[in-house]
């Protein structure tokens, strides 16, 4: 009887771990998770555009080229995260690699600012800005974790099976249009953010 109970307990534990593992590695869980955290990360970073309601610090002492390059990186990171959503939804393995890199980039950007390493401003960090950067740092961690599951499980083939009628020509046209639109929006954001940070 004692042996039977132990065997049953062991079986339940193995079943539980297997089910839990399958849940975390499920294609839909990975895709939905990465998409959700990419959206949140992009949205939070977008609210921190210099000259807006939250990022009110002055960076006029920083070289305009350095500041412009940094704003270009931040804008690219935010917009690329939104663009990645399409490719993550299709289940491309490369998209999960890019998502992992995005998560790491968000983490480094926030940690550098929170640690007063770069960019450094003579103005104090507003409380709302501090809260958003802490939240952004926290969100970047599960983004990297779930993207890692996507890389490991290579869900591209599963996504292709779920979307066998995908019109590649139409999809390609949409991607080009999206890319052009994002580039134009990005150029406007970079110009506005750099001028605002410089106090112009």
mmCIF file of C-alpha atoms in Angstrom:
data_model
loop_
_atom_site.group_PDB
_atom_site.id
_atom_site.type_symbol
_atom_site.label_atom_id
_atom_site.label_comp_id
_atom_site.label_asym_id
_atom_site.label_seq_id
_atom_site.Cartn_x
_atom_site.Cartn_y
_atom_site.Cartn_z
ATOM 1 C CA UNK A 1 0.000 0.000 0.000
ATOM 2 C CA UNK A 2 2.792 2.394 0.942
ATOM 3 C CA UNK A 3 4.624 1.602 -2.319
ATOM 4 C CA UNK A 4 1.435 2.168 -4.310
ATOM 5 C CA UNK A 5 0.901 5.602 -2.716
ATOM 6 C CA UNK A 6 4.496 6.609 -3.454
ATOM 7 C CA UNK A 7 4.176 5.454 -7.060
ATOM 8 C CA UNK A 8 0.929 7.368 -7.470
ATOM 9 C CA UNK A 9 2.499 10.490 -5.953
ATOM 10 C CA UNK A 10 5.498 10.220 -8.270
ATOM 11 C CA UNK A 11 3.215 9.752 -11.298
ATOM 12 C CA UNK A 12 1.179 12.828 -10.382
ATOM 13 C CA UNK A 13 4.319 14.918 -9.907
ATOM 14 C CA UNK A 14 5.728 13.860 -13.285
ATOM 15 C CA UNK A 15 2.384 14.514 -14.982
ATOM 16 C CA UNK A 16 2.150 17.933 -13.344
ATOM 17 C CA UNK A 17 5.670 18.906 -14.416
ATOM 18 C CA UNK A 18 5.074 17.649 -17.953
ATOM 19 C CA UNK A 19 1.802 19.571 -18.239
ATOM 20 C CA UNK A 20 3.419 22.705 -16.823
ATOM 21 C CA UNK A 21 6.331 22.384 -19.236
ATOM 22 C CA UNK A 22 3.999 21.943 -22.204
ATOM 23 C CA UNK A 23 1.967 24.953 -21.096
ATOM 24 C CA UNK A 24 4.982 27.260 -20.963
ATOM 25 C CA UNK A 25 6.314 25.905 -24.242
ATOM 26 C CA UNK A 26 2.981 25.995 -26.069
ATOM 27 C CA UNK A 27 3.093 27.912 -29.328
ATOM 28 C CA UNK A 28 0.176 30.197 -28.516
ATOM 29 C CA UNK A 29 1.437 30.971 -25.017
ATOM 30 C CA UNK A 30 4.828 31.981 -26.407
ATOM 31 C CA UNK A 31 3.405 34.108 -29.193
ATOM 32 C CA UNK A 32 0.786 35.845 -27.056
ATOM 33 C CA UNK A 33 3.288 36.425 -24.270
ATOM 34 C CA UNK A 34 5.963 37.952 -26.499
ATOM 35 C CA UNK A 35 3.405 40.109 -28.325
ATOM 36 C CA UNK A 36 1.949 41.387 -25.038
ATOM 37 C CA UNK A 37 5.330 42.312 -23.556
ATOM 38 C CA UNK A 38 6.567 43.857 -26.820
ATOM 39 C CA UNK A 39 3.448 46.027 -26.925
ATOM 40 C CA UNK A 40 3.819 47.075 -23.293
ATOM 41 C CA UNK A 41 7.533 47.790 -23.666
ATOM 42 C CA UNK A 42 7.034 49.872 -26.792
ATOM 43 C CA UNK A 43 4.134 51.777 -25.224
ATOM 44 C CA UNK A 44 6.064 52.604 -22.054
ATOM 45 C CA UNK A 45 9.126 53.784 -23.959
ATOM 46 C CA UNK A 46 6.973 55.914 -26.264
ATOM 47 C CA UNK A 47 5.600 57.840 -23.283
ATOM 48 C CA UNK A 48 9.154 58.921 -22.404
ATOM 49 C CA UNK A 49 9.760 61.017 -25.525
ATOM 50 C CA UNK A 50 11.634 64.204 -24.507
ATOM 51 C CA UNK A 51 9.364 67.214 -24.596
ATOM 52 C CA UNK A 52 6.351 65.180 -23.543
ATOM 53 C CA UNK A 53 4.471 65.188 -20.263
ATOM 54 C CA UNK A 54 6.784 62.724 -18.493
ATOM 55 C CA UNK A 55 10.358 63.210 -19.749
ATOM 56 C CA UNK A 56 10.912 66.873 -18.875
ATOM 57 C CA UNK A 57 14.649 66.753 -18.088
ATOM 58 C CA UNK A 58 17.116 68.835 -20.074
ATOM 59 C CA UNK A 59 20.024 67.234 -21.939
ATOM 60 C CA UNK A 60 21.298 70.436 -23.571
ATOM 61 C CA UNK A 61 24.831 69.748 -22.295
ATOM 62 C CA UNK A 62 25.121 66.528 -24.325
ATOM 63 C CA UNK A 63 26.633 66.669 -27.827
ATOM 64 C CA UNK A 64 23.744 66.934 -30.360
ATOM 65 C CA UNK A 65 25.164 64.062 -32.443
ATOM 66 C CA UNK A 66 25.363 61.775 -29.429
ATOM 67 C CA UNK A 67 21.900 62.767 -28.280
ATOM 68 C CA UNK A 68 20.494 62.390 -31.775
ATOM 69 C CA UNK A 69 22.056 58.934 -32.120
ATOM 70 C CA UNK A 70 20.601 57.889 -28.759
ATOM 71 C CA UNK A 71 17.139 59.139 -29.717
ATOM 72 C CA UNK A 72 17.452 57.300 -33.035
ATOM 73 C CA UNK A 73 18.223 54.092 -31.155
ATOM 74 C CA UNK A 74 15.284 54.541 -28.767
ATOM 75 C CA UNK A 75 12.864 55.366 -31.581
ATOM 76 C CA UNK A 76 14.073 52.405 -33.638
ATOM 77 C CA UNK A 77 13.712 50.117 -30.619
ATOM 78 C CA UNK A 78 10.158 51.243 -29.929
ATOM 79 C CA UNK A 79 8.926 51.091 -33.533
ATOM 80 C CA UNK A 80 10.796 47.862 -34.323
ATOM 81 C CA UNK A 81 9.054 46.244 -31.344
ATOM 82 C CA UNK A 82 5.685 47.008 -32.928
ATOM 83 C CA UNK A 83 6.869 45.739 -36.308
ATOM 84 C CA UNK A 84 8.106 42.531 -34.683
ATOM 85 C CA UNK A 85 4.581 41.715 -33.527
ATOM 86 C CA UNK A 86 3.631 40.626 -37.058
ATOM 87 C CA UNK A 87 6.610 38.282 -37.403
ATOM 88 C CA UNK A 88 6.166 36.883 -33.896
ATOM 89 C CA UNK A 89 2.532 36.141 -34.691
ATOM 90 C CA UNK A 90 3.664 34.207 -37.767
ATOM 91 C CA UNK A 91 5.999 32.235 -35.509
ATOM 92 C CA UNK A 92 9.311 33.000 -37.211
ATOM 93 C CA UNK A 93 12.276 31.906 -35.127
ATOM 94 C CA UNK A 94 14.253 35.001 -36.151
ATOM 95 C CA UNK A 95 11.500 37.171 -34.703
ATOM 96 C CA UNK A 96 11.992 35.581 -31.283
ATOM 97 C CA UNK A 97 15.726 36.233 -31.505
ATOM 98 C CA UNK A 98 14.976 39.874 -32.302
ATOM 99 C CA UNK A 99 12.456 39.999 -29.447
ATOM 100 C CA UNK A 100 15.060 38.710 -27.032
ATOM 101 C CA UNK A 101 17.521 41.386 -28.212
ATOM 102 C CA UNK A 102 14.770 44.000 -27.829
ATOM 103 C CA UNK A 103 14.102 42.872 -24.263
ATOM 104 C CA UNK A 104 17.801 43.089 -23.470
ATOM 105 C CA UNK A 105 17.953 46.558 -25.047
ATOM 106 C CA UNK A 106 15.009 47.795 -22.970
ATOM 107 C CA UNK A 107 16.658 46.405 -19.846
ATOM 108 C CA UNK A 108 19.988 48.120 -20.552
ATOM 109 C CA UNK A 109 18.378 51.461 -21.486
ATOM 110 C CA UNK A 110 16.415 51.637 -18.240
ATOM 111 C CA UNK A 111 19.228 50.361 -16.027
ATOM 112 C CA UNK A 112 21.684 52.879 -17.480
ATOM 113 C CA UNK A 113 19.268 55.736 -16.835
ATOM 114 C CA UNK A 114 18.229 54.521 -13.384
ATOM 115 C CA UNK A 115 21.901 54.092 -12.489
ATOM 116 C CA UNK A 116 22.622 57.680 -13.633
ATOM 117 C CA UNK A 117 25.162 56.388 -16.154
ATOM 118 C CA UNK A 118 23.649 57.660 -19.430
ATOM 119 C CA UNK A 119 22.105 60.001 -20.305
ATOM 120 C CA UNK A 120 22.893 62.177 -17.282
ATOM 121 C CA UNK A 121 20.813 65.298 -16.669
ATOM 122 C CA UNK A 122 21.244 68.046 -14.061
ATOM 123 C CA UNK A 123 17.491 67.846 -13.470
ATOM 124 C CA UNK A 124 15.999 65.412 -10.986
ATOM 125 C CA UNK A 125 14.085 62.411 -12.342
ATOM 126 C CA UNK A 126 10.314 62.998 -12.015
ATOM 127 C CA UNK A 127 8.495 60.369 -9.877
ATOM 128 C CA UNK A 128 6.308 59.238 -12.789
ATOM 129 C CA UNK A 129 9.387 58.774 -14.986
ATOM 130 C CA UNK A 130 11.042 56.731 -12.249
ATOM 131 C CA UNK A 131 7.957 54.510 -11.893
ATOM 132 C CA UNK A 132 7.720 53.897 -15.639
ATOM 133 C CA UNK A 133 11.402 53.030 -15.940
ATOM 134 C CA UNK A 134 11.210 50.586 -13.032
ATOM 135 C CA UNK A 135 8.110 48.990 -14.589
ATOM 136 C CA UNK A 136 9.832 48.872 -17.979
ATOM 137 C CA UNK A 137 12.828 47.138 -16.430
ATOM 138 C CA UNK A 138 10.587 44.521 -14.820
ATOM 139 C CA UNK A 139 8.660 43.891 -18.067
ATOM 140 C CA UNK A 140 11.880 43.411 -20.036
ATOM 141 C CA UNK A 141 12.707 40.308 -17.977
ATOM 142 C CA UNK A 142 9.711 38.112 -18.958
ATOM 143 C CA UNK A 143 10.056 39.443 -22.524
ATOM 144 C CA UNK A 144 13.554 37.951 -22.688
ATOM 145 C CA UNK A 145 12.451 34.753 -20.919
ATOM 146 C CA UNK A 146 9.481 33.968 -23.164
ATOM 147 C CA UNK A 147 11.433 34.974 -26.284
ATOM 148 C CA UNK A 148 13.992 32.391 -25.188
ATOM 149 C CA UNK A 149 11.260 29.740 -25.212
ATOM 150 C CA UNK A 150 10.340 30.856 -28.737
ATOM 151 C CA UNK A 151 13.935 30.499 -29.906
ATOM 152 C CA UNK A 152 14.250 27.079 -28.321
ATOM 153 C CA UNK A 153 11.016 25.658 -29.672
ATOM 154 C CA UNK A 154 11.301 27.108 -33.180
ATOM 155 C CA UNK A 155 7.565 27.638 -33.697
ATOM 156 C CA UNK A 156 7.895 28.685 -37.339
ATOM 157 C CA UNK A 157 6.752 25.327 -38.724
ATOM 158 C CA UNK A 158 3.718 25.236 -36.438
ATOM 159 C CA UNK A 159 2.709 28.729 -37.520
ATOM 160 C CA UNK A 160 3.045 27.803 -41.193
ATOM 161 C CA UNK A 161 0.770 24.815 -40.690
ATOM 162 C CA UNK A 162 -1.807 27.074 -39.057
ATOM 163 C CA UNK A 163 -1.603 29.590 -41.930
ATOM 164 C CA UNK A 164 -1.223 27.502 -45.128
ATOM 165 C CA UNK A 165 -3.114 30.020 -47.298
ATOM 166 C CA UNK A 166 -0.852 32.978 -46.521
ATOM 167 C CA UNK A 167 -0.531 35.196 -49.605
ATOM 168 C CA UNK A 168 3.180 35.915 -49.688
ATOM 169 C CA UNK A 169 2.871 38.641 -52.329
ATOM 170 C CA UNK A 170 0.221 40.509 -50.368
ATOM 171 C CA UNK A 171 2.128 40.030 -47.130
ATOM 172 C CA UNK A 172 5.282 41.393 -48.778
ATOM 173 C CA UNK A 173 3.452 44.512 -49.968
ATOM 174 C CA UNK A 174 2.050 45.104 -46.521
ATOM 175 C CA UNK A 175 5.502 44.743 -44.975
ATOM 176 C CA UNK A 176 6.993 47.317 -47.363
ATOM 177 C CA UNK A 177 4.170 49.745 -46.652
ATOM 178 C CA UNK A 178 4.529 49.241 -42.916
ATOM 179 C CA UNK A 179 8.296 49.764 -43.121
ATOM 180 C CA UNK A 180 7.956 53.032 -45.073
ATOM 181 C CA UNK A 181 5.322 54.329 -42.672
ATOM 182 C CA UNK A 182 7.429 53.426 -39.638
ATOM 183 C CA UNK A 183 10.517 55.112 -41.113
ATOM 184 C CA UNK A 184 8.612 58.361 -41.722
ATOM 185 C CA UNK A 185 7.094 58.312 -38.241
ATOM 186 C CA UNK A 186 10.494 57.513 -36.747
ATOM 187 C CA UNK A 187 12.171 60.451 -38.475
ATOM 188 C CA UNK A 188 9.548 62.813 -37.085
ATOM 189 C CA UNK A 189 9.897 61.425 -33.553
ATOM 190 C CA UNK A 190 13.702 61.592 -33.630
ATOM 191 C CA UNK A 191 13.676 65.220 -34.790
ATOM 192 C CA UNK A 192 11.107 66.262 -32.195
ATOM 193 C CA UNK A 193 12.780 64.355 -29.334
ATOM 194 C CA UNK A 194 16.262 65.694 -30.079
ATOM 195 C CA UNK A 195 15.113 69.304 -30.403
ATOM 196 C CA UNK A 196 13.081 69.041 -27.179
ATOM 197 C CA UNK A 197 15.966 67.451 -25.248
ATOM 198 C CA UNK A 198 18.268 70.227 -26.438
ATOM 199 C CA UNK A 199 15.741 72.865 -25.360
ATOM 200 C CA UNK A 200 15.300 74.185 -28.910
#
